[in-house]
Structures are given as structure tokens and as C-alpha cells.
Short mmCIF file of C-alpha atoms and ligand atoms in Angstrom, two decimals:
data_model
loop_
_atom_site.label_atom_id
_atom_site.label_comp_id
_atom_site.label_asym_id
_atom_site.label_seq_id
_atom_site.Cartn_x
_atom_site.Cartn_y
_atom_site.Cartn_z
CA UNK A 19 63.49 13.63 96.61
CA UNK A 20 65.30 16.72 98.86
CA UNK A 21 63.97 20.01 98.06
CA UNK A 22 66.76 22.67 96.62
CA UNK A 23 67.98 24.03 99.35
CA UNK A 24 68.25 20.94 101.73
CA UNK A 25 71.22 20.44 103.28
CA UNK A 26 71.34 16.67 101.97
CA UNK A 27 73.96 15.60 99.94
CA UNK A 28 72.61 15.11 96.20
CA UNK A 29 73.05 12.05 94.41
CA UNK A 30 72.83 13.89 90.79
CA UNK A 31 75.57 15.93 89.55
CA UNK A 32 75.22 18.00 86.29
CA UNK A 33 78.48 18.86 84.74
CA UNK A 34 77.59 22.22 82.54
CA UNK A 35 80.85 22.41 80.20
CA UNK A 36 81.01 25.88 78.86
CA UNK A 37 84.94 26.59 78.70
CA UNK A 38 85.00 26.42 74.84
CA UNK A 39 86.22 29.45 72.49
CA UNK A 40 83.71 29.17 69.90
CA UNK A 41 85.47 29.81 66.88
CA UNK A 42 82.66 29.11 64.74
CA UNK A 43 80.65 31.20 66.19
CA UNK A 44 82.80 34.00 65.36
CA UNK A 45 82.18 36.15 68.62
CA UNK A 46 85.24 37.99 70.67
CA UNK A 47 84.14 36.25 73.86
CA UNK A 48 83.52 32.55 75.05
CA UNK A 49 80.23 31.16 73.26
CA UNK A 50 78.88 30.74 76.57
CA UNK A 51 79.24 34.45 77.45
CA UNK A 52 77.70 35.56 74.49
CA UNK A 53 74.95 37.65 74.88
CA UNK A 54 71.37 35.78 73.87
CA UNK A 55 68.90 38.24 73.93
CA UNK A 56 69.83 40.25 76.93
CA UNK A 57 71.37 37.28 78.82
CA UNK A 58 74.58 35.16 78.37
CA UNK A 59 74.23 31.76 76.73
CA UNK A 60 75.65 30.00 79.73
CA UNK A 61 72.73 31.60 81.63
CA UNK A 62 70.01 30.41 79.66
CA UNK A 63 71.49 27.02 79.61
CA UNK A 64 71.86 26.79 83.81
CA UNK A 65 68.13 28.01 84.39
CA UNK A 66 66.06 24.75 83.18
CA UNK A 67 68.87 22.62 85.32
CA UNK A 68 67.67 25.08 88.41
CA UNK A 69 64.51 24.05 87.40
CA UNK A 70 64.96 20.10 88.61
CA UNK A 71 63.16 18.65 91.26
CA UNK A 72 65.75 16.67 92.45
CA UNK A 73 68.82 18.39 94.48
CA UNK A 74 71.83 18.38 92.16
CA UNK A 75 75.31 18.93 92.70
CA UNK A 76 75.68 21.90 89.46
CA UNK A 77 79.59 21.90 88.42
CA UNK A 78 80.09 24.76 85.75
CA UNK A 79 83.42 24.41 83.82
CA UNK A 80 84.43 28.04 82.30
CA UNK A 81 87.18 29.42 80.47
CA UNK A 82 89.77 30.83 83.38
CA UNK A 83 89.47 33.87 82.28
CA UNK A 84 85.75 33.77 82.96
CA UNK A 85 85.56 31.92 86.40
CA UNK A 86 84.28 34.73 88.35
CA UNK A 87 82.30 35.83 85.60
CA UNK A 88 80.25 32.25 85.41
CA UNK A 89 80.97 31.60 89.29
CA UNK A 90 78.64 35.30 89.59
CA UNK A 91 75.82 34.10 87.30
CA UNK A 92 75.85 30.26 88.87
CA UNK A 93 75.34 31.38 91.88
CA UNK A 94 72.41 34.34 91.19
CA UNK A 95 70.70 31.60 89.16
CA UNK A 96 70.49 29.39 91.99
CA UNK A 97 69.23 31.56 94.58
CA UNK A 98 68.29 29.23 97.47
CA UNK A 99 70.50 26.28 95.46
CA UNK A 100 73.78 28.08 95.68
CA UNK A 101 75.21 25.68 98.05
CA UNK A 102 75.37 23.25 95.38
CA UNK A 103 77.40 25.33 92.88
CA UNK A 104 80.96 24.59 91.74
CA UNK A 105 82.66 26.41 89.24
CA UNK A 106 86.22 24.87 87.88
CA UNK A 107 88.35 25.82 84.95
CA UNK A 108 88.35 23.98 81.80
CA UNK A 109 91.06 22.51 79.59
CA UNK A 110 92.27 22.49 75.82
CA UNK A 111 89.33 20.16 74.65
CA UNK A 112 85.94 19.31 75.61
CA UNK A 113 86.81 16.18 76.81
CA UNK A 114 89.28 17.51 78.97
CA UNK A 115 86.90 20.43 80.58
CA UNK A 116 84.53 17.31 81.36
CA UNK A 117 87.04 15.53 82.85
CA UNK A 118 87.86 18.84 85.24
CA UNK A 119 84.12 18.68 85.96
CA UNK A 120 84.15 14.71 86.84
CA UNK A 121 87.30 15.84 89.02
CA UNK A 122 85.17 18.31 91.97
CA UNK A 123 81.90 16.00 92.09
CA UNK A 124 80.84 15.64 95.73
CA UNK A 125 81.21 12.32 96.94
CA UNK A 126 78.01 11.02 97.03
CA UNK A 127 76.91 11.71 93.61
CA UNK A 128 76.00 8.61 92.39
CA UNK A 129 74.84 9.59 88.35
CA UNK A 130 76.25 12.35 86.43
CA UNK A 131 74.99 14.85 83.84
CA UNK A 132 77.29 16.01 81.09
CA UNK A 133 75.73 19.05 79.32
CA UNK A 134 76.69 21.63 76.76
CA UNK A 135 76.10 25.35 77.74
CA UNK A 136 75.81 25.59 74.33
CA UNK A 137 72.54 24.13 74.46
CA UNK A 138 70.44 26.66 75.48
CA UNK A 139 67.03 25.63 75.46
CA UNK A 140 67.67 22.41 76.79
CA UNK A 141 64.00 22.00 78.42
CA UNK A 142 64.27 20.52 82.12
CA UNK A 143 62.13 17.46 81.27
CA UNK A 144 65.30 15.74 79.15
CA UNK A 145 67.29 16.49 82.33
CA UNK A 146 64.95 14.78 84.18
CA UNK A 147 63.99 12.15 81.50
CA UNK A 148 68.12 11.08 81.38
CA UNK A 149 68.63 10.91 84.98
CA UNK A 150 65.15 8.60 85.41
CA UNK A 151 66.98 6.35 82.59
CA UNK A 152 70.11 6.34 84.35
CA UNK A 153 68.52 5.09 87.53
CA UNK A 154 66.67 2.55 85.90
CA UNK A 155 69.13 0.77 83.46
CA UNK A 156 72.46 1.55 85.23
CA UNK A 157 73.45 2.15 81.61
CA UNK A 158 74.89 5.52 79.49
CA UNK A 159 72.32 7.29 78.21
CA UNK A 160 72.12 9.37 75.48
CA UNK A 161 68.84 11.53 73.74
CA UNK A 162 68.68 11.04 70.11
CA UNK A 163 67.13 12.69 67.65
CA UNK A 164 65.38 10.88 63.91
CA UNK A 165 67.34 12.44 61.02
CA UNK A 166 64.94 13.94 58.70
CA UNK A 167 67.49 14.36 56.10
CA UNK A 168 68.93 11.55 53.43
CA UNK A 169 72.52 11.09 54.31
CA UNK A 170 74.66 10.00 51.52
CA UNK A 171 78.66 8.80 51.71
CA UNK A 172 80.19 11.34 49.81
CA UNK A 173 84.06 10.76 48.01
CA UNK A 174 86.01 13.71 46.34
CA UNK A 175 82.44 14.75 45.80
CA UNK A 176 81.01 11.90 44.58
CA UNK A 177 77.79 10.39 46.42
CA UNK A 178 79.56 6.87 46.91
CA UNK A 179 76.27 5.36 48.82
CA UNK A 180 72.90 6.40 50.92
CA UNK A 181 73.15 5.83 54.24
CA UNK A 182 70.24 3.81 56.18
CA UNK A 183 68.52 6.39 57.80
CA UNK A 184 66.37 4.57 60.18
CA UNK A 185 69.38 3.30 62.02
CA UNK A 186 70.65 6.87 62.45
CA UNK A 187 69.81 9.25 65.17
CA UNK A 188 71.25 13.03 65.99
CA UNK A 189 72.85 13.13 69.23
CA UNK A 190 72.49 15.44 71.74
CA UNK A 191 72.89 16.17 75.45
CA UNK A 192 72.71 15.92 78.77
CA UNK A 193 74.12 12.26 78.38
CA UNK A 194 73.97 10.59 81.58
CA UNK A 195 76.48 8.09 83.30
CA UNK A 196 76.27 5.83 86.46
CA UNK A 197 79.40 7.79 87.87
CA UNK A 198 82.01 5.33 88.88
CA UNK A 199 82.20 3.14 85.64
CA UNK A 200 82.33 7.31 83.91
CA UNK A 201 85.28 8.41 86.09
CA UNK A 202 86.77 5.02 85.33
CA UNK A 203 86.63 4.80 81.49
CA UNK A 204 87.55 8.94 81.89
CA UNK A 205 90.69 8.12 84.11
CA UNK A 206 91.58 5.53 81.63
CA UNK A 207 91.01 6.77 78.24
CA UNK A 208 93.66 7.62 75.74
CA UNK A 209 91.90 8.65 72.61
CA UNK A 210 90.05 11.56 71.97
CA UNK A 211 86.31 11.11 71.85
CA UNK A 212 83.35 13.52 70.13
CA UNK A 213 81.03 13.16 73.20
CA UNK A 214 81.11 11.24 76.18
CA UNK A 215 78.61 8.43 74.95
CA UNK A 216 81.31 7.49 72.69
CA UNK A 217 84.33 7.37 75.70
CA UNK A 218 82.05 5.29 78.08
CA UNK A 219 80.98 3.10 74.92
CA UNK A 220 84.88 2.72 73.86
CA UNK A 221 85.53 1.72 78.15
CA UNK A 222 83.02 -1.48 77.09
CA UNK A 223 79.63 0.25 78.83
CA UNK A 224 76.22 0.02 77.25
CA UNK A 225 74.49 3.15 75.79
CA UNK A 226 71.04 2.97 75.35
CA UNK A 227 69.06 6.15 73.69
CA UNK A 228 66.01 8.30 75.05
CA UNK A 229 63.85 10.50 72.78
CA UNK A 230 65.93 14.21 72.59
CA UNK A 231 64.11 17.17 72.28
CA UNK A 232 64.63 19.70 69.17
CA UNK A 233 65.05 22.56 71.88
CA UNK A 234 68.34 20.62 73.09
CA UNK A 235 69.74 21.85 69.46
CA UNK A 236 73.34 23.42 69.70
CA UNK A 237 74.57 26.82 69.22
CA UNK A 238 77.83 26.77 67.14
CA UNK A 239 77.14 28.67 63.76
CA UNK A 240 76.17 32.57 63.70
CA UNK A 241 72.84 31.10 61.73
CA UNK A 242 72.42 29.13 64.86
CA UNK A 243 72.57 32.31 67.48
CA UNK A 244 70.01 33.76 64.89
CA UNK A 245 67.38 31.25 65.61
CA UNK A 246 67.93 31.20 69.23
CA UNK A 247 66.96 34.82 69.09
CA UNK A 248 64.38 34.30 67.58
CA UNK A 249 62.95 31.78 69.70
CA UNK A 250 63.89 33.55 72.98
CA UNK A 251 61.97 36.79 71.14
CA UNK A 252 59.04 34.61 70.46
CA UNK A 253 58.63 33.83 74.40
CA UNK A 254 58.20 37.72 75.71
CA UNK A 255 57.69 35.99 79.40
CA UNK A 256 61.35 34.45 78.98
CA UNK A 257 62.87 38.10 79.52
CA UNK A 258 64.73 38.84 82.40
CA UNK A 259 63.40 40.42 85.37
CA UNK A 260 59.46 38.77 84.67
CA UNK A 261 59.77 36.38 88.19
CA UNK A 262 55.95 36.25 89.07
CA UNK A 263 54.27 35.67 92.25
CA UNK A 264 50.93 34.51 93.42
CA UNK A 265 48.85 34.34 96.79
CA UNK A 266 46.36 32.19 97.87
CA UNK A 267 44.39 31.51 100.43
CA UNK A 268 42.07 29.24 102.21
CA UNK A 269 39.85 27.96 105.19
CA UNK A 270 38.28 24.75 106.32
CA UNK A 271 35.82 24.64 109.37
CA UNK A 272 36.70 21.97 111.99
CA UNK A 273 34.80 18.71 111.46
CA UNK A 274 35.03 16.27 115.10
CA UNK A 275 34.18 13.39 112.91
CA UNK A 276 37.38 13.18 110.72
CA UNK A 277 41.19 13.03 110.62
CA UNK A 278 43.18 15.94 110.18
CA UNK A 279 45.21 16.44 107.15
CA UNK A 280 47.47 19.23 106.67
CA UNK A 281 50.43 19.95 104.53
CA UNK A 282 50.09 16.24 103.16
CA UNK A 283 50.56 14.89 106.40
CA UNK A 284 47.93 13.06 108.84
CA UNK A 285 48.07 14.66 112.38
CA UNK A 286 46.55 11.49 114.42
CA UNK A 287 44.58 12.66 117.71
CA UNK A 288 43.57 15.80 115.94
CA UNK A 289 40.09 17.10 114.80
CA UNK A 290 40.08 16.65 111.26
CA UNK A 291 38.68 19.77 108.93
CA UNK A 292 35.88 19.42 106.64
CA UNK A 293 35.67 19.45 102.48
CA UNK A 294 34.85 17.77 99.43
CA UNK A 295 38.59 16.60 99.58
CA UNK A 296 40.39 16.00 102.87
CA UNK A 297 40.51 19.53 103.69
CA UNK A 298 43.48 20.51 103.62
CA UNK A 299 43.84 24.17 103.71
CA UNK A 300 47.30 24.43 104.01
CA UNK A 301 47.83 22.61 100.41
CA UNK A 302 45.18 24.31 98.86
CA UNK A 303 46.41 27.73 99.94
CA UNK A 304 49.79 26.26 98.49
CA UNK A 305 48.15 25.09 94.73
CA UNK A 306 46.10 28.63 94.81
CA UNK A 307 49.44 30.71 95.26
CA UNK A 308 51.21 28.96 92.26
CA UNK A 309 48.41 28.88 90.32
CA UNK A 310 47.52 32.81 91.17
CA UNK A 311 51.30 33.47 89.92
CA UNK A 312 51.49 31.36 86.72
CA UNK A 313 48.28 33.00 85.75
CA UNK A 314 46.15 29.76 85.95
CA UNK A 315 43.67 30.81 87.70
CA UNK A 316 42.24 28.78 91.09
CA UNK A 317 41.84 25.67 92.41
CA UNK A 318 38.04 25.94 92.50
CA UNK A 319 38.37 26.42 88.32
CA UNK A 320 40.89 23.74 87.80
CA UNK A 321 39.46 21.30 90.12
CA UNK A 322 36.12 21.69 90.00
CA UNK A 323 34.11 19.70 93.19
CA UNK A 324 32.36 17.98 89.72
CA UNK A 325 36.18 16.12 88.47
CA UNK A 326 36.16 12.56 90.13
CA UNK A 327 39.71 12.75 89.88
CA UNK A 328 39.82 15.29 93.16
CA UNK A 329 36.66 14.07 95.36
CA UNK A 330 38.30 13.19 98.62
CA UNK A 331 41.92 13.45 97.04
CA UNK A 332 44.56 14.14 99.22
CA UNK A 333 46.21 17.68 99.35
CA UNK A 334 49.10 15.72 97.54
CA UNK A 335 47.02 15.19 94.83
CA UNK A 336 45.97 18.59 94.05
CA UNK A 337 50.36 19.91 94.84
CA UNK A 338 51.45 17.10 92.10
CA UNK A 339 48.92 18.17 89.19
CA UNK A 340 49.30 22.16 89.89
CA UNK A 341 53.03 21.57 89.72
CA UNK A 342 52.25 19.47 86.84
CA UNK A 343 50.26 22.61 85.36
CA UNK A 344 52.59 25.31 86.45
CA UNK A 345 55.50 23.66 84.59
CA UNK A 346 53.35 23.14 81.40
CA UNK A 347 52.73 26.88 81.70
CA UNK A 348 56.62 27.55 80.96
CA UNK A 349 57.55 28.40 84.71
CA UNK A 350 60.04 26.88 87.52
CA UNK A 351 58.85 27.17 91.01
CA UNK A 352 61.03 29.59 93.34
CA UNK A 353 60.03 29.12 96.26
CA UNK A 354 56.49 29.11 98.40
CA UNK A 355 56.07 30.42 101.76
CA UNK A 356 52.56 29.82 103.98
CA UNK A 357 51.27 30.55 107.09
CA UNK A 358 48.48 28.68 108.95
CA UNK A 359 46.20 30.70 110.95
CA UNK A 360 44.72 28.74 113.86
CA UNK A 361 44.87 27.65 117.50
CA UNK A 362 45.70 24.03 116.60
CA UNK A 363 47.58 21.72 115.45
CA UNK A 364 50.94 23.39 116.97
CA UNK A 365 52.94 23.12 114.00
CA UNK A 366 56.17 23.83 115.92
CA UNK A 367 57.02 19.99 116.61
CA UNK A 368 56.42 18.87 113.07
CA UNK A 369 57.37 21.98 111.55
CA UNK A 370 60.76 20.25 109.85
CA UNK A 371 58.74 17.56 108.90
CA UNK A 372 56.29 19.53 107.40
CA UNK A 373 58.08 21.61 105.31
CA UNK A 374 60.53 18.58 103.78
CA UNK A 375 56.84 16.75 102.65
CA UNK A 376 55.80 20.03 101.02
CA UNK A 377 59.10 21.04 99.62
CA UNK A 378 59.36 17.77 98.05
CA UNK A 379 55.73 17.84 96.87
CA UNK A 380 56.29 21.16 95.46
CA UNK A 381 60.12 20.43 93.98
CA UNK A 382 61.37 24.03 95.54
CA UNK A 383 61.59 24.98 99.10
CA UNK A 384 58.47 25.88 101.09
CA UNK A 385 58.03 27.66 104.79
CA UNK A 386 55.30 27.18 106.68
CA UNK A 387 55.17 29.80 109.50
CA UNK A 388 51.75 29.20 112.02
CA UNK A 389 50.25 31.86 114.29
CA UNK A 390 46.85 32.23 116.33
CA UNK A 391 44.58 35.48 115.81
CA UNK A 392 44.73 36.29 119.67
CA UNK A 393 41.17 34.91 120.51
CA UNK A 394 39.97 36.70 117.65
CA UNK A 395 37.21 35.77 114.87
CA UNK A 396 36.58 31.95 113.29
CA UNK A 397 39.78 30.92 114.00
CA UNK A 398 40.42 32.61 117.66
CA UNK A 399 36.73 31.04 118.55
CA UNK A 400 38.86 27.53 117.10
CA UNK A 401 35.89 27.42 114.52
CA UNK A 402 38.65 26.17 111.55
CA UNK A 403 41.46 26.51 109.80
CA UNK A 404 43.01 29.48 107.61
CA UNK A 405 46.01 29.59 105.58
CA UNK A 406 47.48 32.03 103.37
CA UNK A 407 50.42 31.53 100.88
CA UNK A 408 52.54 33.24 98.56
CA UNK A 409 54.66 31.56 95.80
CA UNK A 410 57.61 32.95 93.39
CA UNK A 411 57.76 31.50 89.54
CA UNK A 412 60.50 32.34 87.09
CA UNK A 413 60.13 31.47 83.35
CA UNK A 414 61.57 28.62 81.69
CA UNK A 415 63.71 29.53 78.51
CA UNK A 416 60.96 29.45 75.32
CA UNK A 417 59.11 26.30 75.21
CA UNK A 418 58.63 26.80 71.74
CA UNK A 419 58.24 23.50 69.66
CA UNK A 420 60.48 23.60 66.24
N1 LIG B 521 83.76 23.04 75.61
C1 LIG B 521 84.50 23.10 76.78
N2 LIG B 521 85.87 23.07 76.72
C2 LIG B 521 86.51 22.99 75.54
C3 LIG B 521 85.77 22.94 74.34
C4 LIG B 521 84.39 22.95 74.40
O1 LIG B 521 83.95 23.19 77.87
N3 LIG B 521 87.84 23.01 75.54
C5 LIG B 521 82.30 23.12 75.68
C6 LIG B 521 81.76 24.35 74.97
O2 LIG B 521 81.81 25.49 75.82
C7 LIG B 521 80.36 23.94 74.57
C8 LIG B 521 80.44 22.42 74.50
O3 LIG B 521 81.70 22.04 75.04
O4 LIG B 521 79.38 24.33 75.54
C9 LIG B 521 80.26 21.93 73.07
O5 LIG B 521 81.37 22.33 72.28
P1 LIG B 521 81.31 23.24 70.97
O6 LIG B 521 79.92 23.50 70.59
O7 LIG B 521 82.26 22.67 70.00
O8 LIG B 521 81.85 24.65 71.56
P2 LIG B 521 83.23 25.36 71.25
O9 LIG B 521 84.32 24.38 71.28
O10 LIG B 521 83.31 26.50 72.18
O11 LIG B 521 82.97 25.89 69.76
P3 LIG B 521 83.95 25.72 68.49
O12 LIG B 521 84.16 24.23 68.33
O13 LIG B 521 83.18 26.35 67.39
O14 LIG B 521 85.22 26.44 68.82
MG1 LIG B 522 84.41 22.70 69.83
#
């Protein structure tokens, strides 16, 4: 899994389509330049896809008139990701701004994201949930909502016949598609189609169905905008401008009889550091800092020496269930720079190395910088390890349940 940021060449590409008029919607400008409260639609929308752990290729397709316009606010959501941007112009119909999106995909994207803007709140667990589907059944897959309602058939208004709601479900997206047989049945396809499921299904591909999620609901009425107001209202954190940081720090004393862990890696030959877990200081400075910044608190509180879960865990360990935290706390992960105060291990050979393990542990980009304190105190007498950390959050559009 590359960090955002990497230079490797993703393997996911999420088509955001956001080139329609929205004439139910009523608004002079482009649904997906609307304002939401105090930010566009289309910006709400592109946040939780920032948010993925995996690197993505992110193709927005905007009205021409609004290329530089969604090109700007692509590229400022991305920060460190911005190398993965595209913006193209859309066409006359949905289907056809899709297929403009399909069109710029980097070669080596291998599964592909189709995605409403108009679906703001579109949390980044169904991204992640679709593209894990993808993967593992090579099929099209779409999230699906129960319908709650009774559906009835309904002639010159006259209720003909009720509907069997159990078999029915409430589409929504991302859908996601293995991407060759999608550009196929795309290239090939002569009828219109409501959503993309239904053009892959039409090509003779399987679609199977995930569980959707009522935040992936879809702005098209003005009594729609109104509840998306309200929800973005109801999450104060969700205003612009509230990115958070953290710091954290810590120190293990050298210990000749064990291995030396740092950063999630084993350093073989080197004088391990002691600890109820392994000791790693540089991943516990790393879990403090995003924990200091989402306002969780510290590692000491959430992983008390007493959990069984954590005695002699790996710094992994403790990275994968603070990210875990942090991300139930509403926020996506910036970035997270550290630097290790000691006299060894030289970090400078594994450097690389070390920051791809943490950036992938972490699901954002992390720097490790290393320095000695010139012969001075605990670590200049090469009594142990220190390591302090800093780490940026942003909030994740509301995570309000419906
Ligand atoms: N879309 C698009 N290109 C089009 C039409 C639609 O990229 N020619 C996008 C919209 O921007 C939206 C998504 O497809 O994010 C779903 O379409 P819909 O909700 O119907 O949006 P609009 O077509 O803009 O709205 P309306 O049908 O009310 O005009
Ligand atoms: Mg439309």
C-alpha cells in the first residue's frame, strides 16, 4: 500500500464526475460549485477520497467552464497528493462525462471508482469498502441501500401492484469496476444507461452489491442541499480552516539483551531498547502525535501496560489501532513528521525504507529526520533513544449517522 505522495504508479483510479448543470437543484452555477456551508459541493465530496490509504489516481470531470475552478480546489485538497490529480471536461450526459474520465486514467490503474460529486458525505470507508470488493471478486460492485418505503406500480394513478421490497435496494455510489472489461463495455455501448452498474451489467459483467452508507445520499433537490446543511452545521469540527496538529514524544533506555525495533522495522546487529512492548520510540512518538492532535489523549491512556492486547506488541500494532482511532474520531491524517534523537542506529541508510514502512502504516506520508545531541545528556552519553513527532489531521465531512 504506497503512501500519498509516493511516486508509484496507483493501481486505483477514482473518477469524481461533477460536470452536471443541476437543474433540479435550481442554483445559477454547477451543483458541484454550489456553496455547502462555506465550501463548494465538489469540495466536500473530494476530501473523504483524499482521505484513502491507498494511492489513487483522482480524475475530476467539471463543466468547461469550471476547469480551472475544480482543477484549483483538486489540487489544494490534495496537498502532498497533487501529483495524482487530473481534471478533464465533461460531456452532454453523465455517462458521457464518465466516459471522459475512463479516457485520462494512467495506465496502470487496474480498478476504477465512479463517484458522484454530488454525494457529499460519501464517508471514505465505502471508498475503501468498494475497492476491497473489487479486488476480491473481479466483479462490478455497487453499495445498496434496504428501501424502507412500500413501493407500489402505479398506472394513470392507479396503484396497479406492491412491489417486493426485500428484493429491492437504493443504489448509490462509488461503483467500482475491474477497469479493462469497464472501458470495454464503455467503448462499446450504444444505449444510454442510469449508472454505470447498469452499462457494465448490459456488456454481460456480474454486479454484486456491498452495504451503502446513508451519508452516500445525493444532492439533487433544494430539500436535499437543506439537509446537507444541516448535517455539515451539526459537525462544527467539519468547518474549514480547523486542520489540527499534535506532538508527541518519547524515550526508551538501551537494553544489550534485545533486538532493536524502530519505526516497525528490526535493525539486526543493533542494541535493542527496553519496554513493556518492543520499545519502539520512534512509533510511539508517532501514535502520541496523532493522538495529541485528534484530541485522544496518549498512548499511556489508550494502551494501558494492563491491555494484553499491547504487552510486547510491535510498534505496528499500536500505528494500526491509533489510525484505527483517529479515523473513528472524524479526522484524515495529513501528514507526520519525526525526528529520532540518538547516536545510533544511523538512520541515513534505511532512511527510504523507513519512511515507506511508516507511511504505509500510517496511510499519509511520514519524515523521519535523526540527529545526535552533540555528546550531550541521556542520549549524547548513548544511554537510549528519544524521538519527537508532530502530526497534521483535517476533519472528515460530518460523520453523522441518519
Ligand atoms: N454529471 C456529469 N455530467 C453530466 C451530468 C451529470 O458529470 N453531463 C454528474 C453530476 O455533476 C453529478 C452526478 O453526475 O455529480 C449525478 O448526476 P445528477 O445528480 O443528475 O446531477 P445533475 O445532472 O447535475 O443534476 P440534474 O439532473 O438535476 O440536472
Ligand atoms: Mg442529471
Amino acid at each position: 500500500m504506497p503512501p500519498r505522495g509516493s511516486t508509484e504508479t496507483p493501481r486505483v483510479g477514482v473518477i469524481v464526475v461533477a460536470a452536471g448543470s443541476g437543474s433540479r437543484l435550481g442554483q445559477p452555477e454547477p451543483k458541484a460549485f454550489v456553496d455547502l456551508q462555506g465550501r463548494p459541493i465538489l469540495e466536500h465530496a473530494l476530501l473523504p477520497v483524499f482521505g484513502l490509504s491507498v494511492a489513487a489516481q483522482v480524475v475530476v470531470v467539471a463543466p468547461v467552464a469550471q476547469l480551472g475552478e475544480a482543477r484549483a480546489m483538486a489540487l489544494e485538497v490534495a496537498g502532498v497528493a497533487a501529483g495524482y490529480v487530473t481534471v478533464v471536461a465533461g460531456g452532454a450526459t453523465r455517462q458521457a462525462s464518465v466516459a471522459a474520465g475512463i479516457a485520462v486514467l494512467e495506465p496502470g490503474i487496474r480498478v476504477v471508482l465512479v463517484h458522484d460529486a454530488a454525494r457529499a458525505f460519501t464517508p471514505t470507508h465505502l471508498f475503501e469498502t468498494v475497492i476491497a470488493a473489487v479486488e476480491a471478486s473481479g466483479s462490478g460492485v455497487i453499495p445498496g441501500l434496504p428501501v424502507a418505503d412500500t413501493i407500489k406500480r402505479a398506472v394513470d394513478g392507479i396503484a396497479v401492484a406492491t412491489v417486493d421490497r426485500s428484493e429491492l435496494v437504493a443504489v448509490q455510489t462509488p461503483q467500482g469496476f475491474p477497469r479493462q472489461p469497464l472501458a470495454d463495455a464503455y467503448a462499446t455501448a450504444i444505449a444510454e444507461h442510469t449508472d454505470d452498474a447498469a452499462l457494465y451489467a448490459a456488456a454481460g459483467h456480474p454486479v454484486i452489491v456491498v452495504p451503502g452508507d446513508p451519508l452516500a445520499f445525493k444532492i439533487t433537490t433544494p430539500w436535499d442541499l437543506r439537509r446537507a446543511e444541516a448535517l455539515a452545521s451539526a459537525a462544527p469540527d467539519a468547518a474549514p480552516g480547523s486542520a489540527r496538529t499534535g506532538v508527541g514524544m518519547d524515550v526508551h533506555a538501551f537494553d544489550e539483551s534485545s533486538e532493536l525495533w524502530l519505526g516497525g522495522l528490526h535493525w539486526p546487529g543493533e542494541v535493542g531498547l527496553a519496554g513493556h512492548s518492543d520499545g519502539d520510540a520512534l512509533s510511539h512518538a508517532i501514535c502520541d502525535a496523532l493522538l495529541s492532535a485528534a484530541g485522544l489523549g496518549d498512548l499511556g491512556e489508550r494502551f494501558g501496560t494492563a491491555d494484553e492486547r499491547f504487552a510486547n506488541a510491535h510498534g505496528a500494532v499500536f500505528i494500526a489501532e491509533t489510525v484505527r482511532l483517529v479515523s473513528e474520531a472524524g479526522y484524515a491524517i495529513g501528514n507526520v513528521a519525526a525526528q529520532v534523537v540518538a547516536n545510533r542506529p544511523k538512520l541515513a541508510a534505511r532512511r527510504d525504507e523507513l519512511q515507506r514502512t511508516l507511511s504505509s502504516l500510517v496511510g499519509a506520508p511520514v519524515s523521519v529526520a535523526a540527529t545526535t545531541s552533540d555528546g550531550l545528556g541521556f542520549t549524547g552519553r548513548g544511554e537510549g533513544v528519544a524521538v519527537i513527532a508532530t502530526a497534521l489531521l483535517r476533519p472528515l465531512p460530518p460523520q453523522v449517522r441518519l
